Amino acid sequence: GAGVSQSPSNKVTEKGKDVELRCDPISGHTALYWYRQSLGQGLEFLIYFQGNSAPDKSGLPSDRFSAERTGGSVSTLTIQRTQQEDSAVYLCASSSGQSGNTIYFGEGSWLTVV
Amino acid sequence: AQKVTQAQTEISVVEKEDVTLDCVYETRDTTYYLFWYKQPPSGELVFLIRRNSFDEQNEISGRYSWNFQKSTSSFNFTITASQVVDSAVYFCALSEASGGYNKLIFGAGTRLAVHP
């Protein structure tokens, strides 16, 4: 597609429920990133994919968070047993892979846990 | 360790004023990349500029200009003749080449409010 596409754009869920956030990167981009933006925490790196593998998962905050990427394209970020502190904007980004290349961000998925 | 500091939390100016957003970074790498992104109220992060550590030339794009100084580890952003549409949060970010991929470390952001 023309840009990074994320869905849903907004999600309200009850505490304890699982949620899935989807990212469709720019066509041809081999690198895909998830970031989280929450009040007081700024923009935090969560995970990096190169193709379908995730060489850097160091930013995932707990084992309730997982992500996968299939076909070197679409990625899904899953949060299990959501907690109120998971409320944030989850941003997906993609680039052509090498360090220094421009990273393009999607519009984000706004998650609210009530 | 890498770090980006944007000391200005909020800036408020009147339209047509010039405004400079400060960014100071820390890295041990000799090769690195610096970025500025704009986040308008709608929420998306809009790419503005990328600069690599070997290119210290200042850059101008319309009303926007960037001043990169390795000696002071700074990459400041100036908006000339600001407009209301410039109101947004601006983020500076750093990526180290040694990682082999773009793990961006962001500053806390500077919220710019331009008033008519």
mmCIF file of C-alpha atoms in Angstrom:
data_model
loop_
_atom_site.group_PDB
_atom_site.id
_atom_site.type_symbol
_atom_site.label_atom_id
_atom_site.label_comp_id
_atom_site.label_asym_id
_atom_site.label_seq_id
_atom_site.Cartn_x
_atom_site.Cartn_y
_atom_site.Cartn_z
ATOM 1 C CA GLY A 1 0.000 0.000 0.000
ATOM 2 C CA ALA A 2 0.927 3.632 -0.112
ATOM 3 C CA GLY A 3 1.601 3.904 3.600
ATOM 4 C CA VAL A 4 1.679 1.874 6.791
ATOM 5 C CA SER A 5 -1.826 0.776 7.625
ATOM 6 C CA GLN A 6 -2.982 -0.153 11.113
ATOM 7 C CA SER A 7 -6.204 -1.569 12.456
ATOM 8 C CA PRO A 8 -8.220 -1.041 14.478
ATOM 9 C CA SER A 9 -7.677 2.670 14.795
ATOM 10 C CA ASN A 10 -9.445 2.636 18.146
ATOM 11 C CA LYS A 11 -10.117 -0.224 20.525
ATOM 12 C CA VAL A 12 -11.798 -0.189 23.915
ATOM 13 C CA THR A 13 -11.532 -3.452 25.793
ATOM 14 C CA GLU A 14 -12.290 -4.736 29.231
ATOM 15 C CA LYS A 15 -9.498 -5.558 31.613
ATOM 16 C CA GLY A 16 -8.502 -9.182 31.277
ATOM 17 C CA LYS A 17 -9.504 -9.561 27.640
ATOM 18 C CA ASP A 18 -7.058 -10.300 24.825
ATOM 19 C CA VAL A 19 -6.564 -7.861 21.959
ATOM 20 C CA GLU A 20 -4.938 -8.106 18.552
ATOM 21 C CA LEU A 21 -3.551 -5.136 16.691
ATOM 22 C CA ARG A 22 -2.714 -5.417 13.026
ATOM 23 C CA CYS A 23 -0.103 -3.700 10.893
ATOM 24 C CA ASP A 24 0.270 -3.753 7.131
ATOM 25 C CA PRO A 25 3.641 -2.207 6.209
ATOM 26 C CA ILE A 26 4.627 -0.360 3.083
ATOM 27 C CA SER A 27 4.956 -2.811 0.229
ATOM 28 C CA GLY A 28 8.523 -4.048 -0.141
ATOM 29 C CA HIS A 29 9.678 -2.956 3.294
ATOM 30 C CA THR A 30 11.480 -5.818 4.962
ATOM 31 C CA ALA A 31 11.806 -4.203 8.375
ATOM 32 C CA LEU A 32 8.830 -3.709 10.633
ATOM 33 C CA TYR A 33 8.732 -2.128 14.087
ATOM 34 C CA TRP A 34 6.217 -1.757 16.878
ATOM 35 C CA TYR A 35 6.373 1.185 19.245
ATOM 36 C CA ARG A 36 4.151 2.244 22.104
ATOM 37 C CA GLN A 37 3.282 5.780 23.077
ATOM 38 C CA SER A 38 1.765 6.332 26.482
ATOM 39 C CA LEU A 39 1.393 9.312 28.767
ATOM 40 C CA GLY A 40 4.475 9.758 30.844
ATOM 41 C CA GLN A 41 6.482 7.140 28.949
ATOM 42 C CA GLY A 42 6.965 8.770 25.593
ATOM 43 C CA LEU A 43 7.699 6.626 22.561
ATOM 44 C CA GLU A 44 9.017 3.179 23.471
ATOM 45 C CA PHE A 45 10.437 0.546 21.149
ATOM 46 C CA LEU A 46 8.715 -2.815 21.498
ATOM 47 C CA ILE A 47 9.918 -5.194 18.796
ATOM 48 C CA TYR A 48 11.711 -5.342 15.455
ATOM 49 C CA PHE A 49 11.086 -7.750 12.596
ATOM 50 C CA GLN A 50 13.365 -8.443 9.686
ATOM 51 C CA GLY A 51 11.293 -10.549 7.349
ATOM 52 C CA ASN A 52 9.374 -12.972 9.527
ATOM 53 C CA SER A 53 11.917 -13.209 12.310
ATOM 54 C CA ALA A 54 12.206 -10.928 15.321
ATOM 55 C CA PRO A 55 15.871 -10.409 16.205
ATOM 56 C CA ASP A 56 15.024 -7.801 18.812
ATOM 57 C CA LYS A 57 12.117 -8.289 21.185
ATOM 58 C CA SER A 58 13.790 -6.433 24.013
ATOM 59 C CA GLY A 59 11.092 -3.805 24.363
ATOM 60 C CA LEU A 60 8.146 -6.101 24.982
ATOM 61 C CA PRO A 61 7.096 -5.169 28.536
ATOM 62 C CA SER A 62 5.923 -8.580 29.709
ATOM 63 C CA ASP A 63 5.124 -12.080 28.534
ATOM 64 C CA ARG A 64 1.550 -10.963 27.967
ATOM 65 C CA PHE A 65 2.819 -9.237 24.850
ATOM 66 C CA SER A 66 3.678 -11.137 21.702
ATOM 67 C CA ALA A 67 3.956 -10.396 18.020
ATOM 68 C CA GLU A 68 4.273 -12.269 14.816
ATOM 69 C CA ARG A 69 4.797 -11.485 11.181
ATOM 70 C CA THR A 70 3.814 -13.704 8.330
ATOM 71 C CA GLY A 71 4.778 -13.691 4.672
ATOM 72 C CA GLY A 72 7.248 -10.923 5.373
ATOM 73 C CA SER A 73 4.347 -8.533 5.396
ATOM 74 C CA VAL A 74 1.477 -8.212 7.858
ATOM 75 C CA SER A 75 2.231 -8.220 11.555
ATOM 76 C CA THR A 76 -0.016 -8.790 14.544
ATOM 77 C CA LEU A 77 0.699 -7.554 18.058
ATOM 78 C CA THR A 78 -1.227 -9.510 20.674
ATOM 79 C CA ILE A 79 -1.774 -8.426 24.244
ATOM 80 C CA GLN A 80 -3.176 -11.099 26.520
ATOM 81 C CA ARG A 81 -5.102 -10.435 29.726
ATOM 82 C CA THR A 82 -5.006 -6.706 29.187
ATOM 83 C CA GLN A 83 -4.353 -4.387 32.102
ATOM 84 C CA GLN A 84 -5.179 -0.722 32.467
ATOM 85 C CA GLU A 85 -1.512 0.195 32.149
ATOM 86 C CA ASP A 86 -1.594 -1.263 28.623
ATOM 87 C CA SER A 87 -3.702 1.708 27.539
ATOM 88 C CA ALA A 88 -1.633 3.543 24.950
ATOM 89 C CA VAL A 89 -1.211 4.208 21.269
ATOM 90 C CA TYR A 90 0.508 1.337 19.521
ATOM 91 C CA LEU A 91 2.435 2.529 16.494
ATOM 92 C CA CYS A 92 3.703 0.349 13.705
ATOM 93 C CA ALA A 93 6.480 1.449 11.379
ATOM 94 C CA SER A 94 8.350 0.020 8.443
ATOM 95 C CA SER A 95 11.509 0.694 6.490
ATOM 96 C CA SER A 96 13.551 -0.895 3.783
ATOM 97 C CA GLY A 97 15.696 -2.507 6.402
ATOM 98 C CA GLN A 98 19.117 -1.014 6.746
ATOM 99 C CA SER A 99 20.108 1.210 9.570
ATOM 100 C CA GLY A 100 19.636 4.839 8.690
ATOM 101 C CA ASN A 101 16.860 4.304 6.202
ATOM 102 C CA THR A 102 13.784 6.338 6.823
ATOM 103 C CA ILE A 103 11.167 4.746 9.025
ATOM 104 C CA TYR A 104 7.561 5.485 8.140
ATOM 105 C CA PHE A 105 4.884 5.243 10.793
ATOM 106 C CA GLY A 106 1.255 4.295 10.651
ATOM 107 C CA GLU A 107 -1.465 6.309 12.338
ATOM 108 C CA GLY A 108 -1.499 4.046 15.346
ATOM 109 C CA SER A 109 -4.013 1.936 17.201
ATOM 110 C CA TRP A 110 -5.438 3.690 20.251
ATOM 111 C CA LEU A 111 -6.054 1.077 22.938
ATOM 112 C CA THR A 112 -8.091 1.851 26.019
ATOM 113 C CA VAL A 113 -8.447 -0.791 28.724
ATOM 114 C CA VAL A 114 -11.378 -0.168 31.060
ATOM 115 C CA ALA B 1 24.209 4.145 26.101
ATOM 116 C CA GLN B 2 22.202 6.166 23.647
ATOM 117 C CA LYS B 3 19.959 8.964 24.761
ATOM 118 C CA VAL B 4 18.067 11.879 23.246
ATOM 119 C CA THR B 5 17.177 14.933 25.270
ATOM 120 C CA GLN B 6 14.625 17.517 24.270
ATOM 121 C CA ALA B 7 14.789 19.916 27.161
ATOM 122 C CA GLN B 8 11.885 22.083 26.035
ATOM 123 C CA THR B 9 8.633 20.458 27.059
ATOM 124 C CA GLU B 10 6.353 23.120 25.645
ATOM 125 C CA ILE B 11 6.870 26.231 23.571
ATOM 126 C CA SER B 12 4.235 28.818 22.831
ATOM 127 C CA VAL B 13 4.723 31.430 20.119
ATOM 128 C CA VAL B 14 2.666 33.864 18.138
ATOM 129 C CA GLU B 15 2.268 33.313 14.428
ATOM 130 C CA LYS B 16 5.163 34.584 12.286
ATOM 131 C CA GLU B 17 7.673 34.236 15.082
ATOM 132 C CA ASP B 18 10.732 32.074 14.507
ATOM 133 C CA VAL B 19 11.151 29.163 16.886
ATOM 134 C CA THR B 20 13.989 26.722 17.539
ATOM 135 C CA LEU B 21 13.479 23.280 19.007
ATOM 136 C CA ASP B 22 16.527 21.859 20.729
ATOM 137 C CA CYS B 23 17.770 18.283 20.540
ATOM 138 C CA VAL B 24 20.864 16.906 22.252
ATOM 139 C CA TYR B 25 21.933 13.307 21.823
ATOM 140 C CA GLU B 26 24.377 10.842 23.349
ATOM 141 C CA THR B 27 25.941 7.908 21.563
ATOM 142 C CA ARG B 28 29.201 5.986 21.520
ATOM 143 C CA ASP B 29 28.865 5.055 17.875
ATOM 144 C CA THR B 30 30.767 6.990 15.258
ATOM 145 C CA THR B 31 28.105 6.233 12.684
ATOM 146 C CA TYR B 32 24.568 7.134 13.592
ATOM 147 C CA TYR B 33 21.463 8.750 12.213
ATOM 148 C CA LEU B 34 19.287 11.531 13.513
ATOM 149 C CA PHE B 35 15.657 12.115 12.705
ATOM 150 C CA TRP B 36 12.924 14.635 13.346
ATOM 151 C CA TYR B 37 9.258 13.678 13.313
ATOM 152 C CA LYS B 38 6.137 15.822 13.655
ATOM 153 C CA GLN B 39 3.061 14.542 15.472
ATOM 154 C CA PRO B 40 0.020 16.746 14.781
ATOM 155 C CA PRO B 41 -3.145 16.437 16.878
ATOM 156 C CA SER B 42 -4.379 13.655 14.611
ATOM 157 C CA GLY B 43 -1.655 11.441 16.030
ATOM 158 C CA GLU B 44 0.388 10.118 13.144
ATOM 159 C CA LEU B 45 4.146 10.562 13.157
ATOM 160 C CA VAL B 46 5.213 12.459 10.078
ATOM 161 C CA PHE B 47 8.814 12.125 8.937
ATOM 162 C CA LEU B 48 10.589 15.463 8.478
ATOM 163 C CA ILE B 49 14.291 14.778 8.051
ATOM 164 C CA ARG B 50 17.082 12.207 8.381
ATOM 165 C CA ARG B 51 20.718 13.121 8.841
ATOM 166 C CA ASN B 52 23.721 10.814 9.054
ATOM 167 C CA SER B 53 26.632 11.506 11.346
ATOM 168 C CA PHE B 54 29.042 12.201 8.511
ATOM 169 C CA ASP B 55 27.006 14.968 7.017
ATOM 170 C CA GLU B 56 27.144 18.136 9.061
ATOM 171 C CA GLN B 57 25.734 20.364 6.394
ATOM 172 C CA ASN B 58 22.785 22.349 7.550
ATOM 173 C CA GLU B 59 19.609 21.751 5.651
ATOM 174 C CA ILE B 60 16.768 24.033 4.699
ATOM 175 C CA SER B 61 13.387 22.963 3.438
ATOM 176 C CA GLY B 62 11.036 25.854 2.983
ATOM 177 C CA ARG B 63 10.411 27.371 6.403
ATOM 178 C CA TYR B 64 12.190 24.492 8.133
ATOM 179 C CA SER B 65 15.902 24.326 8.792
ATOM 180 C CA TRP B 66 18.131 22.019 10.769
ATOM 181 C CA ASN B 67 21.462 22.714 12.409
ATOM 182 C CA PHE B 68 23.611 19.642 13.102
ATOM 183 C CA GLN B 69 26.679 20.190 15.267
ATOM 184 C CA LYS B 70 28.691 17.120 16.241
ATOM 185 C CA SER B 71 30.896 19.180 18.534
ATOM 186 C CA THR B 72 27.957 19.836 20.827
ATOM 187 C CA SER B 73 25.993 16.674 19.953
ATOM 188 C CA SER B 74 23.050 18.767 18.914
ATOM 189 C CA PHE B 75 20.559 18.615 16.064
ATOM 190 C CA ASN B 76 18.327 21.639 16.412
ATOM 191 C CA PHE B 77 15.264 22.413 14.342
ATOM 192 C CA THR B 78 14.145 25.919 13.449
ATOM 193 C CA ILE B 79 10.809 26.959 12.038
ATOM 194 C CA THR B 80 10.879 30.381 10.414
ATOM 195 C CA ALA B 81 7.746 32.513 10.328
ATOM 196 C CA SER B 82 5.719 29.954 12.240
ATOM 197 C CA GLN B 83 2.133 29.217 11.301
ATOM 198 C CA VAL B 84 -0.801 27.790 13.231
ATOM 199 C CA VAL B 85 -0.498 24.575 11.203
ATOM 200 C CA ASP B 86 2.933 24.053 12.746
ATOM 201 C CA SER B 87 1.274 23.353 16.085
ATOM 202 C CA ALA B 88 2.228 19.796 16.975
ATOM 203 C CA VAL B 89 4.548 17.701 19.084
ATOM 204 C CA TYR B 90 7.977 17.373 17.544
ATOM 205 C CA PHE B 91 10.225 14.417 18.269
ATOM 206 C CA CYS B 92 13.939 14.065 17.735
ATOM 207 C CA ALA B 93 15.275 10.510 17.435
ATOM 208 C CA LEU B 94 18.598 8.679 17.167
ATOM 209 C CA SER B 95 19.499 5.382 15.517
ATOM 210 C CA GLU B 96 22.911 3.773 15.859
ATOM 211 C CA ALA B 97 24.383 2.059 12.811
ATOM 212 C CA SER B 98 26.078 -0.645 14.866
ATOM 213 C CA GLY B 99 22.721 -2.239 15.530
ATOM 214 C CA GLY B 100 22.253 -2.834 11.834
ATOM 215 C CA TYR B 101 18.678 -1.700 11.932
ATOM 216 C CA ASN B 102 16.679 1.367 12.862
ATOM 217 C CA LYS B 103 16.041 1.056 16.545
ATOM 218 C CA LEU B 104 14.945 4.611 17.106
ATOM 219 C CA ILE B 105 15.483 6.157 20.484
ATOM 220 C CA PHE B 106 13.174 9.130 20.855
ATOM 221 C CA GLY B 107 13.384 12.243 22.912
ATOM 222 C CA ALA B 108 10.421 13.155 25.079
ATOM 223 C CA GLY B 109 9.122 15.561 22.471
ATOM 224 C CA THR B 110 8.477 19.292 22.409
ATOM 225 C CA ARG B 111 4.910 20.511 22.174
ATOM 226 C CA LEU B 112 4.745 23.614 19.990
ATOM 227 C CA ALA B 113 1.693 25.837 20.117
ATOM 228 C CA VAL B 114 1.464 28.576 17.519
ATOM 229 C CA HIS B 115 -1.207 31.149 18.273
ATOM 230 C CA PRO B 116 -2.815 33.469 15.725
#
